[in-house]
Coordinates of C-alpha atoms in Angstrom, one line a residue:
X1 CA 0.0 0.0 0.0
X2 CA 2.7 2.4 0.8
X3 CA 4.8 1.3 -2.3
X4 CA 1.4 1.7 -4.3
X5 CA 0.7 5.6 -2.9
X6 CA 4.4 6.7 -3.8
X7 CA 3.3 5.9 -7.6
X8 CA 0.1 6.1 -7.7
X9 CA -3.1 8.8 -6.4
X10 CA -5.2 8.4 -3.7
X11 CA -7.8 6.6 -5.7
X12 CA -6.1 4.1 -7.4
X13 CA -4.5 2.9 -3.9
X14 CA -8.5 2.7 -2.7
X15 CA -9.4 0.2 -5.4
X16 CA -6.2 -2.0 -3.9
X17 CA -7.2 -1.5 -0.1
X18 CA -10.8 -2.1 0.0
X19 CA -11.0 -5.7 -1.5
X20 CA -7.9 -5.9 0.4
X21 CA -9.5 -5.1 4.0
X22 CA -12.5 -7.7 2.9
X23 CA -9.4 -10.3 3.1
X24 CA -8.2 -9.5 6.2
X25 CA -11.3 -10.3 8.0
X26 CA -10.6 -13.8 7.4
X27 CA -7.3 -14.1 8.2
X28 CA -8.6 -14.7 11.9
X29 CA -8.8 -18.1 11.0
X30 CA -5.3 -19.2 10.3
X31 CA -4.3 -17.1 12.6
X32 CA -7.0 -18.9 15.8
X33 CA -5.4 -22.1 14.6
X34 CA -2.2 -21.4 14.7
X35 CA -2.7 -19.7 18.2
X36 CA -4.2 -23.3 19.2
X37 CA -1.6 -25.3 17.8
X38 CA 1.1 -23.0 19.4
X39 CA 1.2 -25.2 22.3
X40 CA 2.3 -28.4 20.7
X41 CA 4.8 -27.2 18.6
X42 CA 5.8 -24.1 21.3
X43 CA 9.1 -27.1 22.6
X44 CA 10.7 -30.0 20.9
X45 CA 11.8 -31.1 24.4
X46 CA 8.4 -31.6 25.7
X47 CA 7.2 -33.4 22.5
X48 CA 8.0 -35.9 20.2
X49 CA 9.1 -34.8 16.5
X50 CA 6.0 -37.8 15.5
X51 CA 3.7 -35.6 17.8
X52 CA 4.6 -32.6 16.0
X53 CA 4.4 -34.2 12.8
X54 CA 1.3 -35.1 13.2
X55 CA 0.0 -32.2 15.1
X56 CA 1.1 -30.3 11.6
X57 CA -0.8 -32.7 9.0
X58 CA -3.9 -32.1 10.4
X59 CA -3.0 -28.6 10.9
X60 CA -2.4 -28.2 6.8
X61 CA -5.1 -30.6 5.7
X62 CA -7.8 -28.6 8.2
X63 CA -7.0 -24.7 7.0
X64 CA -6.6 -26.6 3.1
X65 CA -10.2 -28.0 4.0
X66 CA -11.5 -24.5 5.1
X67 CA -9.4 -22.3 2.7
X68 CA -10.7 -24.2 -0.4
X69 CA -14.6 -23.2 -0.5
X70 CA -13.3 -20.0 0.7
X71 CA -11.6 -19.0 -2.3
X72 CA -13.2 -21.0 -5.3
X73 CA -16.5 -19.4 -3.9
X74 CA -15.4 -15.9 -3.9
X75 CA -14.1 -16.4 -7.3
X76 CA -16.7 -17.3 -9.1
X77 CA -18.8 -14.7 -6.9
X78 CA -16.1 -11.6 -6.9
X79 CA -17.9 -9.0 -8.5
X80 CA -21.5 -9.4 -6.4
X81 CA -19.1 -9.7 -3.1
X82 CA -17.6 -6.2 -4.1
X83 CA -20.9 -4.8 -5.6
X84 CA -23.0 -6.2 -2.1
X85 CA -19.4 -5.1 0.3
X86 CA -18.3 -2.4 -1.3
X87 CA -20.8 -0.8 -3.5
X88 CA -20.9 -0.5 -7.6
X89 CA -17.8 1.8 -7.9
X90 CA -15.6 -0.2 -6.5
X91 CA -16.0 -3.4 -9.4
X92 CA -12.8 -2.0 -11.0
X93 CA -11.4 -4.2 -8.4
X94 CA -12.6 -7.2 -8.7
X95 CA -9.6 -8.6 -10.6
X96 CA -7.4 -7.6 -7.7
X97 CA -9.9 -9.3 -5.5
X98 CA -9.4 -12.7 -7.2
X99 CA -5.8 -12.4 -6.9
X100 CA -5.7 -11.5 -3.7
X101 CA -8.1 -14.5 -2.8
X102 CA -5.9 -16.6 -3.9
X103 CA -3.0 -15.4 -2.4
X104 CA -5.4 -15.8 0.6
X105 CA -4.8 -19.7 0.2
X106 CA -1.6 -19.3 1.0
X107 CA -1.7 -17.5 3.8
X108 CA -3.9 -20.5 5.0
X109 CA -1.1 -22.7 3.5
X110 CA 1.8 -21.1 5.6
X111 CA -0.6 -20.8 8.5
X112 CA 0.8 -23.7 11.0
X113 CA 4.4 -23.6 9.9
X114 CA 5.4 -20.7 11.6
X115 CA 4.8 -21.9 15.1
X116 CA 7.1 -25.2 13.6
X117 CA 10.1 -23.0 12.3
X118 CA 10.5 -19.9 14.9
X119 CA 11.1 -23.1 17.8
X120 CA 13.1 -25.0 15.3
X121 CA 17.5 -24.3 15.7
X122 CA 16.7 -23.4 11.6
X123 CA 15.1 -19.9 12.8
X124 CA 18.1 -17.8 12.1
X125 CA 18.4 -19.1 8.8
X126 CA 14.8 -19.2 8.2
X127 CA 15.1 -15.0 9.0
X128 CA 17.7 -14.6 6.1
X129 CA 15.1 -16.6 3.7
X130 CA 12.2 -14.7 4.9
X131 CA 13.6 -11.1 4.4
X132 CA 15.0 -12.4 1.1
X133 CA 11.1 -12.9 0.6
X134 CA 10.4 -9.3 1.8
X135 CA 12.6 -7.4 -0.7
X136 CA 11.5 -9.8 -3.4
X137 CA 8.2 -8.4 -2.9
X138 CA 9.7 -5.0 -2.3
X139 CA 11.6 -5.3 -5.4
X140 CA 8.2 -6.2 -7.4
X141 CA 6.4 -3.9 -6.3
X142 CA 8.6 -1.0 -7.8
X143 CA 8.8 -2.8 -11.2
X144 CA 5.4 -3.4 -11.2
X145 CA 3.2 -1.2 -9.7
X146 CA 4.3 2.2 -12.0
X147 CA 3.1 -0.1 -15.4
X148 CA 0.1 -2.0 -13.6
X149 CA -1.4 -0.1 -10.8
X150 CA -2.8 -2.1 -8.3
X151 CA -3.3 -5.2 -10.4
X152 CA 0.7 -5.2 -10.3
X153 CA 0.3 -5.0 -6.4
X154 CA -2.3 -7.8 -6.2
X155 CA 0.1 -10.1 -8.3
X156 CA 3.2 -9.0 -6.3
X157 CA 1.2 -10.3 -3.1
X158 CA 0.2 -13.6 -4.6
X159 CA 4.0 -14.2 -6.1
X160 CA 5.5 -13.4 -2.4
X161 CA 2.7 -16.0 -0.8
X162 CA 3.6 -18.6 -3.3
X163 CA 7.4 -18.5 -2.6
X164 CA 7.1 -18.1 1.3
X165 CA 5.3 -21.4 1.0
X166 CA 8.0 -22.5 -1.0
X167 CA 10.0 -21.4 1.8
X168 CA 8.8 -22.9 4.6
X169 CA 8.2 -26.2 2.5
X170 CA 11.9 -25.9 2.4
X171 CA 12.4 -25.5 5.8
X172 CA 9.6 -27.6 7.2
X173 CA 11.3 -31.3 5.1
X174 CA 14.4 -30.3 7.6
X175 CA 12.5 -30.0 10.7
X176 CA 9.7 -32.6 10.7
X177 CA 10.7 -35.9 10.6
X178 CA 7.3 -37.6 9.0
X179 CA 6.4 -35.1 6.2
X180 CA 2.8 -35.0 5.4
X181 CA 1.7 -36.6 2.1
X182 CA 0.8 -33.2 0.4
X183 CA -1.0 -34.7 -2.8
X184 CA -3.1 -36.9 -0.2
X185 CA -4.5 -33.3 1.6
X186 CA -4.4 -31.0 -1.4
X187 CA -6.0 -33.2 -3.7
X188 CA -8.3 -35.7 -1.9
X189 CA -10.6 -32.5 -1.2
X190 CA -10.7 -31.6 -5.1
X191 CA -13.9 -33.2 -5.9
X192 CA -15.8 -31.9 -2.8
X193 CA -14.4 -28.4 -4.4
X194 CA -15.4 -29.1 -8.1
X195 CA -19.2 -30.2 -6.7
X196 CA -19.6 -27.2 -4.7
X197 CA -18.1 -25.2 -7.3
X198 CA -20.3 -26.3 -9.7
X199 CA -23.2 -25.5 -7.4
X200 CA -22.1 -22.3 -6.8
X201 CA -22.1 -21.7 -10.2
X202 CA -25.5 -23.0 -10.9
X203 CA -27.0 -21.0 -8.4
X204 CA -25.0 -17.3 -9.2
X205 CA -27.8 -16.1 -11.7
X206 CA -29.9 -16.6 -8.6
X207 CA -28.8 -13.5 -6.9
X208 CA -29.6 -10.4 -7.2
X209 CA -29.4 -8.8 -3.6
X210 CA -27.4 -9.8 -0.7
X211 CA -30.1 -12.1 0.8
X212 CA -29.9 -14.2 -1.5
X213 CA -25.7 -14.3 -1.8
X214 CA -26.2 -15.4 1.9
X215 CA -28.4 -17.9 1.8
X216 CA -26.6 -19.2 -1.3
X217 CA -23.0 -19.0 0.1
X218 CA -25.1 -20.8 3.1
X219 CA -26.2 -24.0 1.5
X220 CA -23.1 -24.4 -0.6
X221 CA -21.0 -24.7 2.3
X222 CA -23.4 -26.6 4.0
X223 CA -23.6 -29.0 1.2
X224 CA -19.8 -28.8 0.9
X225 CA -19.3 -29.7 4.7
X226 CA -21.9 -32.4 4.2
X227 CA -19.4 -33.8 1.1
X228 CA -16.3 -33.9 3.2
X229 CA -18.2 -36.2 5.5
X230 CA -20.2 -38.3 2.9
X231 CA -16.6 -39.2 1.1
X232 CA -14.7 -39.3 4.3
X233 CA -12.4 -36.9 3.4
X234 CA -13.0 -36.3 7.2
X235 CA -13.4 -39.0 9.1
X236 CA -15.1 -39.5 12.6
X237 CA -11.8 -39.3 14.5
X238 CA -10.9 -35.9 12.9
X239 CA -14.9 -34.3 13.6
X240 CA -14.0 -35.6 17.5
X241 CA -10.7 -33.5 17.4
X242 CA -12.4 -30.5 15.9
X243 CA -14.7 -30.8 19.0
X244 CA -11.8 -31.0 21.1
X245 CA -10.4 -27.6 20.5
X246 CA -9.1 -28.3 17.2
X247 CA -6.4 -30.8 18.9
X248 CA -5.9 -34.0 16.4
X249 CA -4.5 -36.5 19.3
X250 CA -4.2 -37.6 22.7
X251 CA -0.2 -37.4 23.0
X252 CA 0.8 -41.1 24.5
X253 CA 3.4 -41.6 26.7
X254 CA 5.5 -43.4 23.8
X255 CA 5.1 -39.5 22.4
X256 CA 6.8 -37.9 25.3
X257 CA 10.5 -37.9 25.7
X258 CA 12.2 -39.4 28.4

């Protein structure tokens, strides 16, 4: 935003922020989880690396679960979200509102890893990596933004997501010594995605006022949430740990260190 206000007027950088402030009010959801999960992960000498491991996969494969309906619903439904939100002269930004929804999965992506890395003896060359990662997007941002305007920004954001994931993949194969199977969580969901997707699509020349985009968004999660159970992409185990504060095991002795 500051970057985007040196070469650009007051107008353009309100096109960026407002679909920008509509993502931040769901970044409280990585963010409760990771708050949750902090005391698992917060020392390796009170836990088990397995414990940690597997405190992470269900991490990832719960905010992947969450984050996916999220963002292939607000796609297919960004310009009435920014005509209903924001009014009819802000659809100029509904591009940068896609981007920036997407760039929201990552943010669900890199979530849990934090947490994983800062109590990790990689953190102080994690920090190199991630300000690496910071003037990248500093970097971008002053190519890009003077020729693209806040579609420039928007891209910039997503780019800077993408590779802090790569980042803390990176980081994360060092740390944890059972790696999750990332094609089993990222791609076992895909068809309860497409199905709601398609549903969501079905039903978009349905709504013409924001009743209706609520009671639409409604039922498709509901019928998303009712998919995830019906092909076991959760199972029963996992729906007890979501009632349990989110917490995917009892830690065994076998998982404490002697």
């Amino acid at each position: 935003t500051v970057l985007l206000s040196v070469f650009k007027d007051e107008a353009t950088v309100g096109y960026y922020n407002a679909p920008y402030k509509l993502i931040e009010t769901l970044l409280f959801i990585p963010v409760t989880l990771s708050a949750v999960l902090f005391p698992v992960v917060s020392s390796f000498s009170v836990f088990s690396e397995k414990a940690v491991s597997d405190s992470y996969k269900w991490a990832l494969k719960f905010l992947t679960i969450i984050a996916f309906p999220i963002v292939v619903s607000c796609t297919i439904l960004n310009k009435q979200i920014i005509l209903f939100l924001l009014g009819e002269n802000y659809l100029i930004s509904s591009p940068v509102f896609v981007i920036l929804i997407w760039a929201l999965l990552f943010i669900f992506i890199n979530a849990s890893a934090g947490n994983i890395i800062y109590n990790s003896k990689y953190l102080n060359t994690f920090i190199y990596f991630s300000v690496g990662n910071t003037l990248l997007n500093f970097i971008l941002n002053i190519i890009l933004i003077p020729k693209y305007s806040f579609m420039g920004a928007g891209w910039v954001t997503l780019t800077t997501e993408i590779t802090g994931a790569a980042i803390n993949y990176y980081f994360l194969k060092k740390i944890l010594s059972e790696f999750p199977d990332l094609g089993e969580i990222f791609v076992k969901p895909l068809k309860a995605i497409l199905l709601m997707g398609i549903t969501v699509l079905l039903l978009k020349g349905l709504i013409f006022n924001i009743y209706i985009f609520v009671l639409v968004m409604s039922a498709s999660f509901i019928f998303y949430g009712w998919l995830l159970i019906k092909m076991k992409i959760i199972t029963d185990e996992e729906m007890g740990s979501i009632k349990n504060i989110f917490i995917p095991f009892e830690v065994n002795n076998e998982d404490l260190k002697s």
